[in-house]
Structures are given as structure tokens and as C-alpha cells.
One Martini backbone bead per residue (centre of mass of N, CA, C, O) as a GRO file, in nm:
protein
  384
    1MET     BB    1   2.905  -2.540  -0.520
    2PRO     BB    2   3.008  -2.290  -0.341
    3ASN     BB    3   2.932  -2.044  -0.020
    4ASP     BB    4   3.133  -1.903  -0.087
    5LEU     BB    5   3.138  -1.469  -0.113
    6SER     BB    6   3.388  -1.310  -0.056
    7SER     BB    7   3.570  -1.296  -0.358
    8LEU     BB    8   3.389  -1.121  -0.521
    9SER     BB    9   3.390  -0.876  -0.301
   10LYS     BB   10   3.369  -0.536  -0.114
   11SER     BB   11   3.392  -0.362   0.087
   12PHE     BB   12   3.358  -0.107   0.315
   13ASP     BB   13   3.605   0.051   0.475
   14ILE     BB   14   3.421   0.310   0.563
   15VAL     BB   15   3.198   0.408   0.804
   16THR     BB   16   2.930   0.614   0.964
   17PRO     BB   17   2.737   0.696   1.127
   18GLN     BB   18   2.403   0.882   1.211
   19LEU     BB   19   2.199   1.174   1.372
   20ALA     BB   20   1.797   1.193   1.393
   21ARG     BB   21   1.633   1.485   1.555
   22PHE     BB   22   1.295   1.486   1.665
   23ASP     BB   23   1.091   1.749   1.787
   24THR     BB   24   0.793   1.562   1.746
   25PRO     BB   25   0.572   1.401   1.867
   26PHE     BB   26   0.555   1.053   1.935
   27ARG     BB   27   0.292   0.847   1.886
   28THR     BB   28   0.213   0.538   1.947
   29LYS     BB   29  -0.024   0.266   2.005
   30SER     BB   30  -0.058   0.223   2.275
   31GLY     BB   31  -0.042   0.577   2.323
   32ALA     BB   32   0.236   0.685   2.371
   33ALA     BB   33   0.455   0.923   2.463
   34LEU     BB   34   0.688   1.122   2.310
   35ASP     BB   35   0.840   1.370   2.267
   36SER     BB   36   1.117   1.279   2.138
   37PHE     BB   37   1.397   1.157   1.878
   38GLU     BB   38   1.606   0.919   1.813
   39LEU     BB   39   1.790   0.777   1.518
   40MET     BB   40   2.056   0.546   1.424
   41TYR     BB   41   2.150   0.597   1.101
   42GLU     BB   42   2.349   0.445   0.793
   43THR     BB   43   2.489   0.495   0.450
   44TYR     BB   44   2.536   0.353   0.108
   45GLY     BB   45   2.605   0.551  -0.107
   46ARG     BB   46   2.379   0.693  -0.399
   47LEU     BB   47   2.130   0.952  -0.433
   48ASN     BB   48   1.979   1.015  -0.702
   49ASP     BB   49   1.840   1.247  -0.909
   50ALA     BB   50   1.582   1.163  -0.887
   51ARG     BB   51   1.512   0.924  -0.581
   52SER     BB   52   1.499   0.593  -0.591
   53ASN     BB   53   1.764   0.458  -0.499
   54ALA     BB   54   1.627   0.354  -0.232
   55VAL     BB   55   1.733   0.128   0.104
   56LEU     BB   56   1.577  -0.055   0.326
   57ILE     BB   57   1.743  -0.178   0.639
   58CYS     BB   58   1.552  -0.430   0.848
   59HIS     BB   59   1.627  -0.528   1.176
   60ALA     BB   60   1.717  -0.769   1.371
   61LEU     BB   61   1.691  -0.814   1.726
   62ASN     BB   62   2.045  -0.774   1.707
   63ALA     BB   63   2.051  -0.535   1.528
   64SER     BB   64   2.133  -0.295   1.312
   65HIS     BB   65   2.257   0.040   1.176
   66HIS     BB   66   2.526  -0.202   1.139
   67VAL     BB   67   2.541  -0.328   0.829
   68ALA     BB   68   2.789  -0.218   0.685
   69GLY     BB   69   3.077  -0.251   0.704
   70ARG     BB   70   3.295  -0.035   0.944
   71TYR     BB   71   3.533   0.122   1.178
   72SER     BB   72   3.764   0.280   1.194
   73ASP     BB   73   3.852   0.191   1.565
   74ASP     BB   74   3.748  -0.032   1.423
   75PRO     BB   75   3.767  -0.343   1.229
   76LYS     BB   76   3.612  -0.575   1.319
   77SER     BB   77   3.333  -0.418   1.260
   78ILE     BB   78   3.147  -0.592   1.102
   79GLY     BB   79   2.828  -0.598   0.955
   80TRP     BB   80   2.568  -0.823   0.967
   81TRP     BB   81   2.529  -0.786   0.618
   82ASP     BB   82   2.814  -0.778   0.435
   83ASN     BB   83   2.747  -0.955   0.250
   84LEU     BB   84   2.510  -0.819   0.103
   85VAL     BB   85   2.590  -0.536   0.155
   86GLY     BB   86   2.775  -0.344  -0.147
   87PRO     BB   87   3.043  -0.371  -0.385
   88GLY     BB   88   2.884  -0.572  -0.601
   89LYS     BB   89   2.640  -0.695  -0.424
   90PRO     BB   90   2.348  -0.819  -0.433
   91ILE     BB   91   2.349  -0.496  -0.273
   92ASP     BB   92   2.392  -0.270  -0.471
   93THR     BB   93   2.574   0.038  -0.424
   94ASN     BB   94   2.659   0.143  -0.721
   95ARG     BB   95   2.329   0.171  -0.731
   96PHE     BB   96   2.223   0.190  -0.375
   97PHE     BB   97   2.077   0.342  -0.119
   98VAL     BB   98   2.104   0.306   0.186
   99VAL     BB   99   2.051   0.238   0.458
  100GLY     BB  100   2.041   0.198   0.794
  101VAL     BB  101   1.805   0.161   1.144
  102ASN     BB  102   1.755   0.180   1.404
  103ASN     BB  103   1.506   0.159   1.687
  104LEU     BB  104   1.308   0.211   1.853
  105GLY     BB  105   1.436   0.106   2.155
  106GLY     BB  106   1.696   0.084   2.128
  107CYS     BB  107   2.080   0.002   2.187
  108HIS     BB  108   2.255   0.209   1.913
  109GLY     BB  109   2.149   0.524   1.967
  110SER     BB  110   1.898   0.520   1.986
  111THR     BB  111   1.578   0.566   2.122
  112GLY     BB  112   1.511   0.446   2.499
  113PRO     BB  113   1.556   0.334   2.746
  114ALA     BB  114   1.872   0.463   2.859
  115SER     BB  115   1.766   0.677   2.779
  116ILE     BB  116   1.741   1.053   2.890
  117ASN     BB  117   1.444   1.194   2.962
  118PRO     BB  118   1.446   1.513   3.012
  119ARG     BB  119   1.241   1.520   3.222
  120THR     BB  120   1.421   1.311   3.434
  121ASP     BB  121   1.739   1.313   3.430
  122LYS     BB  122   1.711   1.026   3.345
  123PRO     BB  123   1.629   0.756   3.263
  124TYR     BB  124   1.346   0.536   3.125
  125GLY     BB  125   1.311   0.288   3.170
  126SER     BB  126   0.996   0.153   3.221
  127SER     BB  127   0.887   0.432   3.069
  128PHE     BB  128   0.929   0.285   2.815
  129PRO     BB  129   0.730   0.202   2.635
  130VAL     BB  130   0.666   0.031   2.412
  131ILE     BB  131   0.680  -0.155   2.055
  132THR     BB  132   0.625  -0.162   1.781
  133VAL     BB  133   0.629  -0.220   1.419
  134ASP     BB  134   0.473   0.001   1.336
  135ASP     BB  135   0.643   0.216   1.476
  136TRP     BB  136   0.865   0.201   1.315
  137VAL     BB  137   0.798   0.261   1.054
  138ALA     BB  138   0.680   0.569   1.102
  139ALA     BB  139   0.952   0.652   1.174
  140GLN     BB  140   1.147   0.515   0.934
  141ALA     BB  141   0.976   0.713   0.768
  142MET     BB  142   1.056   0.999   0.857
  143LEU     BB  143   1.368   0.944   0.780
  144ALA     BB  144   1.265   0.929   0.468
  145ASP     BB  145   1.219   1.253   0.460
  146ARG     BB  146   1.510   1.332   0.565
  147LEU     BB  147   1.637   1.226   0.307
  148GLY     BB  148   1.413   1.273   0.057
  149VAL     BB  149   1.223   0.974   0.028
  150GLN     BB  150   0.940   0.888  -0.087
  151GLN     BB  151   1.049   0.619  -0.211
  152TRP     BB  152   1.126   0.244  -0.236
  153ALA     BB  153   1.319   0.012  -0.402
  154ALA     BB  154   1.322  -0.105  -0.080
  155VAL     BB  155   1.260  -0.366   0.181
  156VAL     BB  156   1.482  -0.505   0.360
  157GLY     BB  157   1.463  -0.887   0.542
  158GLY     BB  158   1.433  -1.056   0.781
  159SER     BB  159   1.232  -1.121   1.053
  160LEU     BB  160   1.163  -0.894   1.181
  161GLY     BB  161   1.228  -0.723   0.983
  162GLY     BB  162   1.063  -0.873   0.724
  163MET     BB  163   0.770  -0.757   0.905
  164GLN     BB  164   0.827  -0.451   0.834
  165ALA     BB  165   0.793  -0.469   0.559
  166LEU     BB  166   0.543  -0.524   0.571
  167GLN     BB  167   0.453  -0.356   0.712
  168TRP     BB  168   0.506  -0.102   0.460
  169THR     BB  169   0.280  -0.233   0.246
  170ILE     BB  170   0.030  -0.135   0.451
  171ALA     BB  171   0.131   0.209   0.592
  172PHE     BB  172   0.305   0.228   0.216
  173PRO     BB  173   0.229   0.191   0.002
  174LYS     BB  174   0.308   0.427  -0.243
  175ARG     BB  175   0.676   0.381  -0.085
  176ILE     BB  176   0.686   0.039  -0.233
  177ARG     BB  177   0.782  -0.108  -0.475
  178HIS     BB  178   0.957  -0.347  -0.248
  179ALA     BB  179   0.943  -0.689  -0.090
  180LEU     BB  180   1.151  -0.813   0.091
  181VAL     BB  181   1.074  -1.137   0.272
  182ILE     BB  182   1.295  -1.296   0.480
  183ALA     BB  183   1.273  -1.484   0.699
  184ALA     BB  184   0.878  -1.519   0.805
  185ALA     BB  185   0.603  -1.401   0.933
  186PRO     BB  186   0.335  -1.325   0.979
  187LYS     BB  187   0.271  -1.435   1.303
  188LEU     BB  188   0.336  -1.596   1.567
  189SER     BB  189   0.384  -1.849   1.748
  190ALA     BB  190   0.325  -2.014   1.993
  191GLN     BB  191   0.572  -2.119   2.040
  192ASN     BB  192   0.751  -1.854   1.979
  193ILE     BB  193   0.621  -1.710   2.287
  194ALA     BB  194   0.734  -1.881   2.436
  195PHE     BB  195   1.038  -1.836   2.409
  196ASN     BB  196   0.993  -1.562   2.529
  197GLU     BB  197   0.850  -1.534   2.756
  198VAL     BB  198   1.106  -1.677   2.887
  199ALA     BB  199   1.286  -1.478   2.846
  200ARG     BB  200   1.231  -1.307   2.966
  201GLN     BB  201   1.170  -1.390   3.274
  202ALA     BB  202   1.505  -1.413   3.321
  203ILE     BB  203   1.514  -1.083   3.319
  204THR     BB  204   1.304  -1.005   3.569
  205THR     BB  205   1.392  -1.242   3.769
  206ASP     BB  206   1.636  -1.107   3.884
  207PRO     BB  207   1.757  -0.918   4.084
  208ASP     BB  208   1.865  -0.698   3.887
  209PHE     BB  209   1.633  -0.574   3.718
  210HIS     BB  210   1.425  -0.361   3.947
  211GLY     BB  211   1.164  -0.301   3.710
  212GLY     BB  212   1.396  -0.160   3.492
  213ASP     BB  213   1.582  -0.008   3.729
  214PHE     BB  214   1.907  -0.058   3.652
  215TYR     BB  215   2.029   0.261   3.640
  216ALA     BB  216   2.042   0.336   3.948
  217HIS     BB  217   2.249   0.077   4.052
  218SER     BB  218   2.465   0.013   3.920
  219VAL     BB  219   2.329  -0.244   3.691
  220ILE     BB  220   2.280  -0.596   3.549
  221PRO     BB  221   2.080  -0.818   3.415
  222ARG     BB  222   2.299  -1.067   3.357
  223THR     BB  223   2.161  -1.334   3.368
  224GLY     BB  224   1.903  -1.330   3.238
  225LEU     BB  225   2.069  -1.217   2.935
  226ARG     BB  226   2.216  -1.513   2.895
  227LEU     BB  227   1.909  -1.684   2.882
  228ALA     BB  228   1.849  -1.591   2.635
  229ARG     BB  229   2.037  -1.597   2.486
  230MET     BB  230   2.054  -1.926   2.500
  231LEU     BB  231   1.763  -1.988   2.353
  232GLY     BB  232   1.750  -1.821   2.115
  233HIS     BB  233   2.026  -1.938   1.964
  234ILE     BB  234   1.865  -2.281   1.994
  235THR     BB  235   1.609  -2.113   1.781
  236TYR     BB  236   1.838  -2.061   1.493
  237LEU     BB  237   1.952  -2.355   1.502
  238SER     BB  238   1.982  -2.683   1.435
  239ASP     BB  239   2.045  -2.978   1.452
  240ASP     BB  240   2.262  -3.040   1.229
  241ALA     BB  241   2.447  -2.767   1.257
  242MET     BB  242   2.547  -2.864   1.559
  243MET     BB  243   2.620  -3.140   1.508
  244GLU     BB  244   2.837  -3.049   1.252
  245LYS     BB  245   2.975  -2.756   1.481
  246PHE     BB  246   2.977  -2.974   1.783
  247GLY     BB  247   2.816  -3.236   1.835
  248ARG     BB  248   3.026  -3.420   2.109
  249SER     BB  249   3.244  -3.210   2.181
  250LEU     BB  250   3.509  -3.176   2.399
  251ARG     BB  251   3.732  -2.992   2.557
  252ASN     BB  252   3.889  -3.294   2.689
  253GLY     BB  253   3.793  -3.571   2.641
  254GLY     BB  254   3.648  -3.575   2.916
  255PHE     BB  255   3.476  -3.686   3.147
  256ASN     BB  256   3.455  -3.435   3.489
  257PHE     BB  257   3.232  -3.419   3.674
  258HIS     BB  258   3.041  -3.143   3.620
  259PHE     BB  259   2.935  -2.817   3.623
  260ASP     BB  260   3.075  -2.707   3.355
  261ALA     BB  261   3.118  -2.688   3.049
  262GLU     BB  262   3.244  -2.974   2.807
  263PHE     BB  263   3.051  -2.896   2.553
  264GLU     BB  264   3.106  -2.684   2.282
  265ILE     BB  265   2.820  -2.584   2.301
  266GLU     BB  266   2.801  -2.507   2.626
  267SER     BB  267   3.086  -2.274   2.587
  268TYR     BB  268   2.947  -2.134   2.339
  269LEU     BB  269   2.720  -2.024   2.481
  270ARG     BB  270   2.797  -1.849   2.648
  271HIS     BB  271   2.978  -1.699   2.480
  272GLN     BB  272   2.779  -1.549   2.341
  273ALA     BB  273   2.591  -1.446   2.685
  274ASP     BB  274   2.850  -1.223   2.761
  275LYS     BB  275   2.792  -1.041   2.501
  276PHE     BB  276   2.568  -0.974   2.487
  277ALA     BB  277   2.557  -0.825   2.778
  278ASP     BB  278   2.780  -0.636   2.696
  279SER     BB  279   2.547  -0.496   2.466
  280PHE     BB  280   2.311  -0.534   2.596
  281ASP     BB  281   1.946  -0.425   2.664
  282ALA     BB  282   1.740  -0.492   2.827
  283ASN     BB  283   1.476  -0.343   2.772
  284THR     BB  284   1.483  -0.405   2.530
  285TYR     BB  285   1.459  -0.684   2.461
  286LEU     BB  286   1.157  -0.708   2.528
  287ARG     BB  287   1.055  -0.452   2.357
  288ILE     BB  288   1.101  -0.673   2.090
  289THR     BB  289   0.949  -0.938   2.192
  290LYS     BB  290   0.708  -0.753   2.164
  291ALA     BB  291   0.649  -0.713   1.903
  292LEU     BB  292   0.659  -0.946   1.777
  293ASP     BB  293   0.386  -1.084   1.915
  294TYR     BB  294   0.203  -0.838   1.772
  295PHE     BB  295   0.250  -0.926   1.514
  296ASP     BB  296  -0.088  -0.898   1.322
  297PRO     BB  297  -0.236  -0.792   1.085
  298ALA     BB  298  -0.493  -0.944   1.033
  299HIS     BB  299  -0.624  -0.903   1.327
  300ALA     BB  300  -0.802  -0.630   1.170
  301TYR     BB  301  -0.955  -0.895   0.977
  302GLY     BB  302  -0.977  -1.155   1.144
  303GLY     BB  303  -0.710  -1.288   1.006
  304ASN     BB  304  -0.675  -1.170   0.774
  305LEU     BB  305  -0.454  -1.131   0.494
  306SER     BB  306  -0.582  -1.069   0.246
  307ALA     BB  307  -0.691  -0.806   0.364
  308ALA     BB  308  -0.474  -0.676   0.473
  309LEU     BB  309  -0.296  -0.670   0.194
  310ALA     BB  310  -0.505  -0.482  -0.047
  311LYS     BB  311  -0.365  -0.223  -0.056
  312SER     BB  312  -0.105  -0.335  -0.180
  313GLU     BB  313   0.181  -0.256  -0.440
  314ALA     BB  314   0.373  -0.398  -0.410
  315SER     BB  315   0.698  -0.632  -0.509
  316TYR     BB  316   0.709  -0.986  -0.422
  317LEU     BB  317   0.961  -1.185  -0.269
  318ILE     BB  318   1.018  -1.464  -0.102
  319ILE     BB  319   1.214  -1.607   0.190
  320SER     BB  320   1.270  -1.983   0.250
  321PHE     BB  321   1.431  -2.212   0.509
  322THR     BB  322   1.408  -2.551   0.522
  323SER     BB  323   1.577  -2.524   0.875
  324ASP     BB  324   1.323  -2.350   0.913
  325TRP     BB  325   1.137  -2.367   1.218
  326ARG     BB  326   1.090  -2.098   1.353
  327PHE     BB  327   1.034  -1.992   1.034
  328SER     BB  328   0.861  -2.161   0.835
  329PRO     BB  329   0.782  -2.171   0.532
  330ALA     BB  330   0.451  -2.199   0.572
  331ARG     BB  331   0.496  -1.863   0.645
  332SER     BB  332   0.556  -1.799   0.363
  333LYS     BB  333   0.314  -1.928   0.215
  334GLU     BB  334   0.099  -1.743   0.296
  335ILE     BB  335   0.192  -1.441   0.201
  336VAL     BB  336   0.202  -1.610  -0.046
  337GLN     BB  337  -0.126  -1.637  -0.102
  338ALA     BB  338  -0.195  -1.331   0.034
  339LEU     BB  339  -0.112  -1.212  -0.268
  340THR     BB  340  -0.272  -1.444  -0.419
  341ASP     BB  341  -0.545  -1.301  -0.391
  342ASN     BB  342  -0.439  -1.060  -0.400
  343GLN     BB  343  -0.282  -0.983  -0.752
  344ARG     BB  344   0.007  -0.997  -0.657
  345ASN     BB  345   0.392  -0.897  -0.746
  346VAL     BB  346   0.516  -1.244  -0.679
  347SER     BB  347   0.832  -1.462  -0.527
  348TYR     BB  348   0.922  -1.768  -0.466
  349VAL     BB  349   1.171  -1.897  -0.197
  350GLU     BB  350   1.353  -2.231  -0.118
  351VAL     BB  351   1.586  -2.254   0.045
  352ASP     BB  352   1.846  -2.496   0.096
  353ALA     BB  353   1.961  -2.508   0.434
  354PRO     BB  354   2.091  -2.578   0.749
  355HIS     BB  355   2.128  -2.383   0.939
  356GLY     BB  356   1.812  -2.214   0.941
  357HIS     BB  357   1.741  -1.901   1.114
  358ASP     BB  358   2.044  -1.768   1.009
  359ALA     BB  359   2.035  -1.813   0.686
  360PHE     BB  360   1.989  -1.508   0.612
  361LEU     BB  361   2.302  -1.426   0.729
  362MET     BB  362   2.481  -1.613   0.496
  363ASP     BB  363   2.645  -1.800   0.290
  364ASN     BB  364   2.440  -1.809  -0.035
  365ILE     BB  365   2.482  -1.869  -0.346
  366HIS     BB  366   2.150  -1.888  -0.408
  367TYR     BB  367   2.022  -1.688  -0.210
  368HIS     BB  368   2.229  -1.472  -0.369
  369GLY     BB  369   2.154  -1.501  -0.640
  370CYS     BB  370   1.820  -1.376  -0.587
  371VAL     BB  371   1.883  -1.122  -0.470
  372SER     BB  372   2.015  -1.015  -0.709
  373ALA     BB  373   1.828  -1.075  -0.946
  374TYR     BB  374   1.636  -0.876  -0.801
  375MET     BB  375   1.744  -0.620  -0.804
  376ALA     BB  376   1.828  -0.594  -1.115
  377ASN     BB  377   1.546  -0.521  -1.120
  378VAL     BB  378   1.546  -0.272  -0.984
  379ALA     BB  379   1.686  -0.117  -1.069
  380ARG     BB  380   1.594  -0.095  -1.424
  381GLU     BB  381   1.382   0.011  -1.304
  382VAL     BB  382   1.504   0.294  -1.092
  383ALA     BB  383   1.757   0.362  -1.267
  384ALA     BB  384   2.092   0.275  -1.133
   0.00000   0.00000   0.00000
């Protein structure tokens, strides 16, 4: 059976981002406060009269509010989860009102370190607070209020987005009916924290970082950002996927005995690093990786994840991928066990896929079939 689902349904033609401004103070988990903030978001589909068919999509590290469709001025600007969200797709916008939001602290339109601090008329830079998953969910709840959504039919996310979906069920148990937690974990392992720290060190030791206030110097810590992205990208792919795609292929057919890119994998990593450095903010990267490190809902319960999830009321679909060595299936099973301990309604799927952690972004007919079937049941439940 083919894994290419592109012919099964079409994307939106044009989507338009929107900006929500909040003029009430927002206190972060760290204790720091923002006097006001803005969230960039997009919506797809129509909110029904009962306001029961809303679905929130939570993004991972380097994604944004642009989940699906494309922009009128850029036909190549396809949303990062366009293969999953859209008319007739697993998360069907003919039935659901889907919301994508760029998280607080981001660099794609929401208030973040590169934004102007109204108190100084200069970019926040190093003064922008460290943000947590708890803070993101709290800000998303404020956006839900603004949109008139009192309860999400589902909150969906992969990787760090899955952690946000899990946090929704803990922080706002009555405001979420279903959580789709994909390629995620209840907390990072020491190895994952180590990867994040190496990436942060690459950025903070770049001479152009200037303690996080590089905006004033009209530079960016490009070298550090490139290294951080290269390291991260390696962890998102499986060894088998890298060998299948690149192997040991040489760009020019032979060894040149120099330190420029000779292997195709070297060229690929450098290309990805250049794109990332051109589009992502270094201070945002630091804060997102710290949010990953800090996420641990069981911490307040002596490490007992079952206790942390005891107040949850949602039903869950937990999905993992066999080749994902960064957030392995064993980590998803920890969540499943904690939910089972609380007698929650939980479905678990382990998808055989070769792509590594990035499998949650790929076309896979079995993975998409599971999401489609689950969301069809959600649609019937909320009369979407």
C-alpha cells in the first residue's frame, strides 16, 4: 500500500494569518511578567453553531501557526502539517474548526525576544522571560476565550506539540475532550537534555550572540544557529532513513581531500542549517529548548505521572513510531500506563515507520488512517 497520500485530498487555496492582542499582564511560571502580548494564529474551517467542533494544533520546536494551506504572495508556503490538516484529510476542515497558533516567545509573529518591549522601545532580547509549556497552554486558553471556544473537541500535537496537548488535559481538564499526543514523552531523558544543551552552547558562545542582545549590533549568531540546527536535525532522523536517502554518496564521485562538503549528507545538513539561520531567532531557540527540558508534569507529584494525570478527563490517542529514537515508543507507553492507572479512555498505536522522530510529519497511510478514524469518531461525538 503506498505511503503517498497527496492525491487523496486537496489543500486550501489561500489562508491569512491573524493577530490577537492581549493587554492584560501575563505572569509566567518563572515569575516574570509581560504587560501585554500578541499571538499570531490561523484558522481553517468553520466554527459550528454549538461551538463544539474546535481543534487546536500545537506546534513543535521550529514550526509555527501556519499549519495548512498557503499564502497568496507565496505559492510555495505550504503549512507544516498540510498533509494532515485540510478538506477531506485526517483532521478534516470540512468538519472541524482548526486553530494553529505561534507560541508565546516565538519568532513568527507572536510576542517574543525579537519583539519591541514597550517599556524600552527596543527588542526584549535577553530580558524576555524563559517560557514553559505551562505558559504556552495558559496563553492558548486566553486565545480560546477570545475565539469563543470553551471546550476543544481535540488538542493535537507532535513532539513538543504533544507535550502541550498532554498539559492541556492537566491544566484545563474540562476544556478538552480529546488529546492526540504524537511522538512525544512525559519528560525529556538526560540524553535529550544533553542534545539541547550542546545546541544552546553553540548559540551562546557565538561571538555574535552578545548575551542575547545581538539585535542592537545588527548581527545574528549565525554560526551558532547553524550548528544547533545541524545537531537537532540529526536527532530527528533515523540511521536507516539517512542511509536510504543519502548513504555514503559523494557529490562529485570521489574524495577531494578537503573540508568542504563532499558527502551528500554534509551538503544536506549545511543547506538545512542555512535555511534555519535565515528564518529563526536564536533567543527563541534557547527558550523553546528550555521549555522542552523543564516539561515534567510528574515533578510536582514526586515523579508520579499517574498522580499528575489523575484530574484529567479527556480521552486520548497516543501514537509512537518504531524508529523514533529521540522519543521512543517506550516513552509513549509511560503515558499510556499512567492513563490506564487512572482508568482513562486511551488508545495506543505504534506505527512501523523508518523516518525516525520526523515520522509524525511524514505521509504514512497507516499513521494517517489511525488519526482519520479517531477524528471521525470525535466528529460524530461533537456533531461536527
